[in-house]
Every structure is written in structure tokens, then in C-alpha cells.
Amino acid sequence: MNRVSKLESFILTVPRDEPYLGALRKGEEPNERGYFVRKGNKTVYPTVDRSVLVRVETESGVVGWGETYGLVAPKATTAIIGDLLADFVVGRDPFEASAIHDDLYNLMRVRGYTGGFYLDALGAVDIALWDAAGRVAGKPIYELLGGRKQEKVPGYVSGLPKRTLKDRADFAKEWLDRGFDSFKFAAPVADEGIVREMEGLREALGSEARISSDMHWAHTPDEAIAAIREMEPYGLWFAEAPVATEDVKGLGKVAQSVDTPIGVGEEWRTLYEAQLRYDANAVNIVQPEMGHTGITEFVRIARAAHDRGIGILPHATIGSGIFLAASLQASFALEGVIGHEYQHSIVERNHNLITKGIGCSDGLYFLSDTGGLGIEPTDDMISRLEKQHA
Ligand code: MG
């Protein structure tokens, strides 16, 4: 057996020329620690890209990498990993990644640590273990998950970080010309309003393109229903995150009141959170985020969705490419995956952080079939890692 002999965590910081979601609006100036709040969704962002990485090593020297969110207060996550989780993972077999995940979850469940930073830490550890297992076996993770179920995973273009609607529409058109037929715009930076944004993008992209609206949890159920109905004449592909994440009943009301499919799930970490919404008939498309779920919960959330006829359209957030690679490995191995978000502004800018095992061109994702995640951190990434201590 090839047991885990070492587990370390790191913070990866990558500077940005322009903040995520584009130029800052008035009143969005960063504070001394580099955090600013988007007025459109009341959410805090850093001015840099940042994530938390986990590196496991086995007795025979095989290395696995994992990654989770580190945008805000990353040391909260690395403290959980270093102070608590590492000692419970060392000595275990990486092929038991899902059992290890459940054991780690059980350590803190009665205290109510069933989400947030704790589960982010578990997610990073889980991905690193799956990567190590794949490398030990010499197989890509999609094979460990039962083999390839998807021939193609189309990417949809997400984020049009330009200052005006005209510029955003022109920019989307460039991606259309590059072979992408599906798009999503972000409501918090749709300065002329989401209905006008929808109309402007439809004019630019033509009748065939699929256009969705990320509503960033900003509406009451009734407001969301009204806004979606106003966008529907322009052909709305799906409406994402229309109401506050806690409002399960309200989400159900929205889903049952409009013709447009409702997409949600990027903020969940576990099947438990998904199941509550599935049971409320509140979800048409689930958008699991590998950076929060790890492979184990991602697969559980997706399989439960598929059993209920819910489409799977994984989310892609700010990261180095490690959890994106994990997300693609799982997506190719699952039934019911209808596509995957493509954050071009992150993937293309961070292309020097990992080897070219994954990517998206002509509207389709590709991944490598080498062992584990199919990517390697480059020297550039390694040089940016800040090692954390327990
Ligand atoms: Mg979103």
C-alpha cells in the first residue's frame, strides 16, 4: 500500500491588472488589505487572485495536488488543514479518498461545521488524494470514477469584463467568432439593468446563441420572477442564483413560476445542501463548484441531480487550474453533464501556472489522460507558493 506520508498547504497569490468582473465602480475602492465590495451583489473580493493549495506525498514519493478557495481569509483554511486535518490523513491510503472525506466530515459535524471554510479545507484535501491515487494507478481520475461518459464537454463563456454594454456585446461576439455558442453575463456589473443587458447581448449574438443571466442572489422571489419574465422574450437559456441562498422556499417558488430553467449550486459544499433544494423542486440545472466540494461531494451532488433529471453544468471559479482540472475529470465521467463554465479571463491569464493538460478551444473542453488530474504545477506556480505551517 502506498500511504500518505506528508500533507502540506500553501497560499497561491496571482496579481491581476483588472479586478474580477471588470473595472471598479464608484464606491468600490479597495481597503488597506486589498478587499473591495461589489455594490451589485454586496460581496467582498480581493484585488488579487488567490487560492489555497494542498500537496500530499505518499511513502513512495508520489505527489498529489488539491486546491480550494482562498479569495478571502485564506489562512482560516490553511489553519484547519495544518492544525487539524493533516494528522488524520497521514497514514491513510489515497484510494480511500471518499472514506477519508467522510471521516474528516464526521470529526466536526456535531459542532455544526458542515460547510464554509471547514468544507473548503476538506475539498482541497480530497482533490489531492484523488490526484495521488490516479498517479499511483497511472490512470486519469475519470477512469477511477468509472470511465468516460461524455465525449464532449462544451464550455460556455462566462464573464464579459468590459465597462459598457456595447463593449461587453462586442467582446461576446469575438468569442462567438471563436466557436463558442453559449454565454453568461453577470448582473452586478450590468449597469444599464439586466433586461437591457439581455437585449443588447441578443442583438449582438443573434438568435442561435444561448445567453444566461447570473442574478447573484440579489432578488426577492417576486422580483426575480418579474425580472426573469422580462428577460424571457429575448430567449433566456437559464437564470442563475435568482434569490438569497438561504431562501429554499423562495427558490422553489421562482423555479415553479417561470419557463426559464433555474441554475444554482456554486456556493454549496455537500450533497445535503443540494438535496434540500432538489426536494423543494427548486433546481433545473445544478452548478457544483469543485473548489468547494472536492471530487467526492461533486460526484454525489451530480449523480443525485442526474437521478432526478436535473442538468449538470459545473461552475468554474478563480483558481490556478488545479480544481478546474478536477472538475473536468469528474465532468467527463458523469452522466447528465450539459456543459461547463469557461472563465476565459482566469484560464487564459493563469496558463503559465499549470502544464497544458486542460483547456477549452472552439467551444469544447479537453483534458489529458495522464495519471490523476492530468496537469502539473509549473515552476512559475511553485515559485509563487507561500507554505503554511500549522
Ligand atoms: Mg454565479
JSON list of C-alpha atoms in Angstrom, two decimals, residues 196-286:
[
{"chain": "A", "resi": 196, "resn": "ARG", "atom": "CA", "xyz": [-31.29, 45.85, -21.29]},
{"chain": "A", "resi": 197, "resn": "GLU", "atom": "CA", "xyz": [-28.13, 43.69, -20.95]},
{"chain": "A", "resi": 198, "resn": "MET", "atom": "CA", "xyz": [-30.04, 40.65, -22.20]},
{"chain": "A", "resi": 199, "resn": "GLU", "atom": "CA", "xyz": [-31.47, 42.61, -25.11]},
{"chain": "A", "resi": 200, "resn": "GLY", "atom": "CA", "xyz": [-28.08, 44.08, -26.06]},
{"chain": "A", "resi": 201, "resn": "LEU", "atom": "CA", "xyz": [-26.34, 40.71, -25.98]},
{"chain": "A", "resi": 202, "resn": "ARG", "atom": "CA", "xyz": [-29.12, 39.09, -28.01]},
{"chain": "A", "resi": 203, "resn": "GLU", "atom": "CA", "xyz": [-28.80, 41.79, -30.67]},
{"chain": "A", "resi": 204, "resn": "ALA", "atom": "CA", "xyz": [-25.03, 41.23, -30.87]},
{"chain": "A", "resi": 205, "resn": "LEU", "atom": "CA", "xyz": [-25.03, 37.42, -30.73]},
{"chain": "A", "resi": 206, "resn": "GLY", "atom": "CA", "xyz": [-28.02, 36.58, -32.92]},
{"chain": "A", "resi": 207, "resn": "SER", "atom": "CA", "xyz": [-30.91, 34.24, -32.29]},
{"chain": "A", "resi": 208, "resn": "GLU", "atom": "CA", "xyz": [-28.93, 30.97, -32.07]},
{"chain": "A", "resi": 209, "resn": "ALA", "atom": "CA", "xyz": [-26.58, 31.81, -29.20]},
{"chain": "A", "resi": 210, "resn": "ARG", "atom": "CA", "xyz": [-27.51, 30.68, -25.69]},
{"chain": "A", "resi": 211, "resn": "ILE", "atom": "CA", "xyz": [-27.47, 33.52, -23.17]},
{"chain": "A", "resi": 212, "resn": "SER", "atom": "CA", "xyz": [-27.90, 33.16, -19.42]},
{"chain": "A", "resi": 213, "resn": "SER", "atom": "CA", "xyz": [-28.08, 35.66, -16.61]},
{"chain": "A", "resi": 214, "resn": "ASP", "atom": "CA", "xyz": [-26.21, 35.30, -13.33]},
{"chain": "A", "resi": 215, "resn": "MET", "atom": "CA", "xyz": [-28.53, 37.13, -10.96]},
{"chain": "A", "resi": 216, "resn": "HIS", "atom": "CA", "xyz": [-26.13, 36.88, -7.99]},
{"chain": "A", "resi": 217, "resn": "TRP", "atom": "CA", "xyz": [-28.74, 36.11, -5.29]},
{"chain": "A", "resi": 218, "resn": "ALA", "atom": "CA", "xyz": [-29.87, 39.75, -5.35]},
{"chain": "A", "resi": 219, "resn": "HIS", "atom": "CA", "xyz": [-33.67, 39.48, -5.63]},
{"chain": "A", "resi": 220, "resn": "THR", "atom": "CA", "xyz": [-36.71, 38.61, -3.61]},
{"chain": "A", "resi": 221, "resn": "PRO", "atom": "CA", "xyz": [-38.66, 35.75, -5.20]},
{"chain": "A", "resi": 222, "resn": "ASP", "atom": "CA", "xyz": [-41.28, 38.09, -6.65]},
{"chain": "A", "resi": 223, "resn": "GLU", "atom": "CA", "xyz": [-38.65, 40.47, -8.04]},
{"chain": "A", "resi": 224, "resn": "ALA", "atom": "CA", "xyz": [-36.79, 37.54, -9.55]},
{"chain": "A", "resi": 225, "resn": "ILE", "atom": "CA", "xyz": [-39.92, 36.18, -11.21]},
{"chain": "A", "resi": 226, "resn": "ALA", "atom": "CA", "xyz": [-40.67, 39.61, -12.69]},
{"chain": "A", "resi": 227, "resn": "ALA", "atom": "CA", "xyz": [-37.09, 40.11, -13.92]},
{"chain": "A", "resi": 228, "resn": "ILE", "atom": "CA", "xyz": [-36.89, 36.65, -15.49]},
{"chain": "A", "resi": 229, "resn": "ARG", "atom": "CA", "xyz": [-40.22, 37.13, -17.24]},
{"chain": "A", "resi": 230, "resn": "GLU", "atom": "CA", "xyz": [-38.93, 40.41, -18.67]},
{"chain": "A", "resi": 231, "resn": "MET", "atom": "CA", "xyz": [-35.81, 38.67, -20.00]},
{"chain": "A", "resi": 232, "resn": "GLU", "atom": "CA", "xyz": [-37.69, 35.68, -21.41]},
{"chain": "A", "resi": 233, "resn": "PRO", "atom": "CA", "xyz": [-38.79, 37.37, -24.67]},
{"chain": "A", "resi": 234, "resn": "TYR", "atom": "CA", "xyz": [-35.06, 37.64, -25.54]},
{"chain": "A", "resi": 235, "resn": "GLY", "atom": "CA", "xyz": [-34.56, 33.90, -25.14]},
{"chain": "A", "resi": 236, "resn": "LEU", "atom": "CA", "xyz": [-33.01, 33.25, -21.74]},
{"chain": "A", "resi": 237, "resn": "TRP", "atom": "CA", "xyz": [-31.03, 29.99, -21.54]},
{"chain": "A", "resi": 238, "resn": "PHE", "atom": "CA", "xyz": [-31.13, 29.80, -17.73]},
{"chain": "A", "resi": 239, "resn": "ALA", "atom": "CA", "xyz": [-31.36, 32.17, -14.79]},
{"chain": "A", "resi": 240, "resn": "GLU", "atom": "CA", "xyz": [-28.67, 31.65, -12.16]},
{"chain": "A", "resi": 241, "resn": "ALA", "atom": "CA", "xyz": [-28.92, 32.25, -8.42]},
{"chain": "A", "resi": 242, "resn": "PRO", "atom": "CA", "xyz": [-32.04, 34.46, -8.51]},
{"chain": "A", "resi": 243, "resn": "VAL", "atom": "CA", "xyz": [-32.68, 34.68, -4.73]},
{"chain": "A", "resi": 244, "resn": "ALA", "atom": "CA", "xyz": [-30.74, 34.55, -1.44]},
{"chain": "A", "resi": 245, "resn": "THR", "atom": "CA", "xyz": [-29.02, 31.21, -0.94]},
{"chain": "A", "resi": 246, "resn": "GLU", "atom": "CA", "xyz": [-30.91, 30.56, 2.34]},
{"chain": "A", "resi": 247, "resn": "ASP", "atom": "CA", "xyz": [-34.33, 31.04, 0.73]},
{"chain": "A", "resi": 248, "resn": "VAL", "atom": "CA", "xyz": [-35.03, 27.48, -0.38]},
{"chain": "A", "resi": 249, "resn": "LYS", "atom": "CA", "xyz": [-38.78, 28.00, -0.44]},
{"chain": "A", "resi": 250, "resn": "GLY", "atom": "CA", "xyz": [-38.42, 31.23, -2.44]},
{"chain": "A", "resi": 251, "resn": "LEU", "atom": "CA", "xyz": [-36.16, 29.48, -4.92]},
{"chain": "A", "resi": 252, "resn": "GLY", "atom": "CA", "xyz": [-38.79, 26.80, -5.37]},
{"chain": "A", "resi": 253, "resn": "LYS", "atom": "CA", "xyz": [-41.41, 29.47, -6.00]},
{"chain": "A", "resi": 254, "resn": "VAL", "atom": "CA", "xyz": [-39.25, 31.09, -8.69]},
{"chain": "A", "resi": 255, "resn": "ALA", "atom": "CA", "xyz": [-38.46, 27.76, -10.37]},
{"chain": "A", "resi": 256, "resn": "GLN", "atom": "CA", "xyz": [-42.14, 26.85, -10.49]},
{"chain": "A", "resi": 257, "resn": "SER", "atom": "CA", "xyz": [-43.29, 30.29, -11.74]},
{"chain": "A", "resi": 258, "resn": "VAL", "atom": "CA", "xyz": [-41.13, 30.86, -14.82]},
{"chain": "A", "resi": 259, "resn": "ASP", "atom": "CA", "xyz": [-40.48, 28.98, -18.04]},
{"chain": "A", "resi": 260, "resn": "THR", "atom": "CA", "xyz": [-36.72, 29.53, -17.83]},
{"chain": "A", "resi": 261, "resn": "PRO", "atom": "CA", "xyz": [-34.62, 26.83, -16.15]},
{"chain": "A", "resi": 262, "resn": "ILE", "atom": "CA", "xyz": [-33.14, 27.88, -12.80]},
{"chain": "A", "resi": 263, "resn": "GLY", "atom": "CA", "xyz": [-29.44, 27.20, -12.22]},
{"chain": "A", "resi": 264, "resn": "VAL", "atom": "CA", "xyz": [-27.91, 27.15, -8.72]},
{"chain": "A", "resi": 265, "resn": "GLY", "atom": "CA", "xyz": [-25.31, 25.42, -6.62]},
{"chain": "A", "resi": 266, "resn": "GLU", "atom": "CA", "xyz": [-21.95, 27.16, -6.90]},
{"chain": "A", "resi": 267, "resn": "GLU", "atom": "CA", "xyz": [-21.92, 28.02, -3.18]},
{"chain": "A", "resi": 268, "resn": "TRP", "atom": "CA", "xyz": [-22.81, 24.55, -1.86]},
{"chain": "A", "resi": 269, "resn": "ARG", "atom": "CA", "xyz": [-20.28, 22.10, -0.47]},
{"chain": "A", "resi": 270, "resn": "THR", "atom": "CA", "xyz": [-22.23, 18.93, 0.14]},
{"chain": "A", "resi": 271, "resn": "LEU", "atom": "CA", "xyz": [-24.99, 16.71, -1.13]},
{"chain": "A", "resi": 272, "resn": "TYR", "atom": "CA", "xyz": [-27.01, 17.65, 1.98]},
{"chain": "A", "resi": 273, "resn": "GLU", "atom": "CA", "xyz": [-27.32, 21.24, 0.74]},
{"chain": "A", "resi": 274, "resn": "ALA", "atom": "CA", "xyz": [-28.19, 20.07, -2.76]},
{"chain": "A", "resi": 275, "resn": "GLN", "atom": "CA", "xyz": [-30.80, 17.60, -1.56]},
{"chain": "A", "resi": 276, "resn": "LEU", "atom": "CA", "xyz": [-32.76, 20.30, 0.31]},
{"chain": "A", "resi": 277, "resn": "ARG", "atom": "CA", "xyz": [-33.17, 22.25, -2.94]},
{"chain": "A", "resi": 278, "resn": "TYR", "atom": "CA", "xyz": [-33.78, 19.19, -5.10]},
{"chain": "A", "resi": 279, "resn": "ASP", "atom": "CA", "xyz": [-36.55, 18.11, -2.72]},
{"chain": "A", "resi": 280, "resn": "ALA", "atom": "CA", "xyz": [-38.14, 21.58, -2.99]},
{"chain": "A", "resi": 281, "resn": "ASN", "atom": "CA", "xyz": [-38.28, 21.25, -6.81]},
{"chain": "A", "resi": 282, "resn": "ALA", "atom": "CA", "xyz": [-36.17, 24.40, -6.87]},
{"chain": "A", "resi": 283, "resn": "VAL", "atom": "CA", "xyz": [-33.43, 23.35, -9.30]},
{"chain": "A", "resi": 284, "resn": "ASN", "atom": "CA", "xyz": [-33.42, 22.68, -13.04]},
{"chain": "A", "resi": 285, "resn": "ILE", "atom": "CA", "xyz": [-29.67, 22.94, -13.56]},
{"chain": "A", "resi": 286, "resn": "VAL", "atom": "CA", "xyz": [-27.12, 22.26, -10.83]}
]
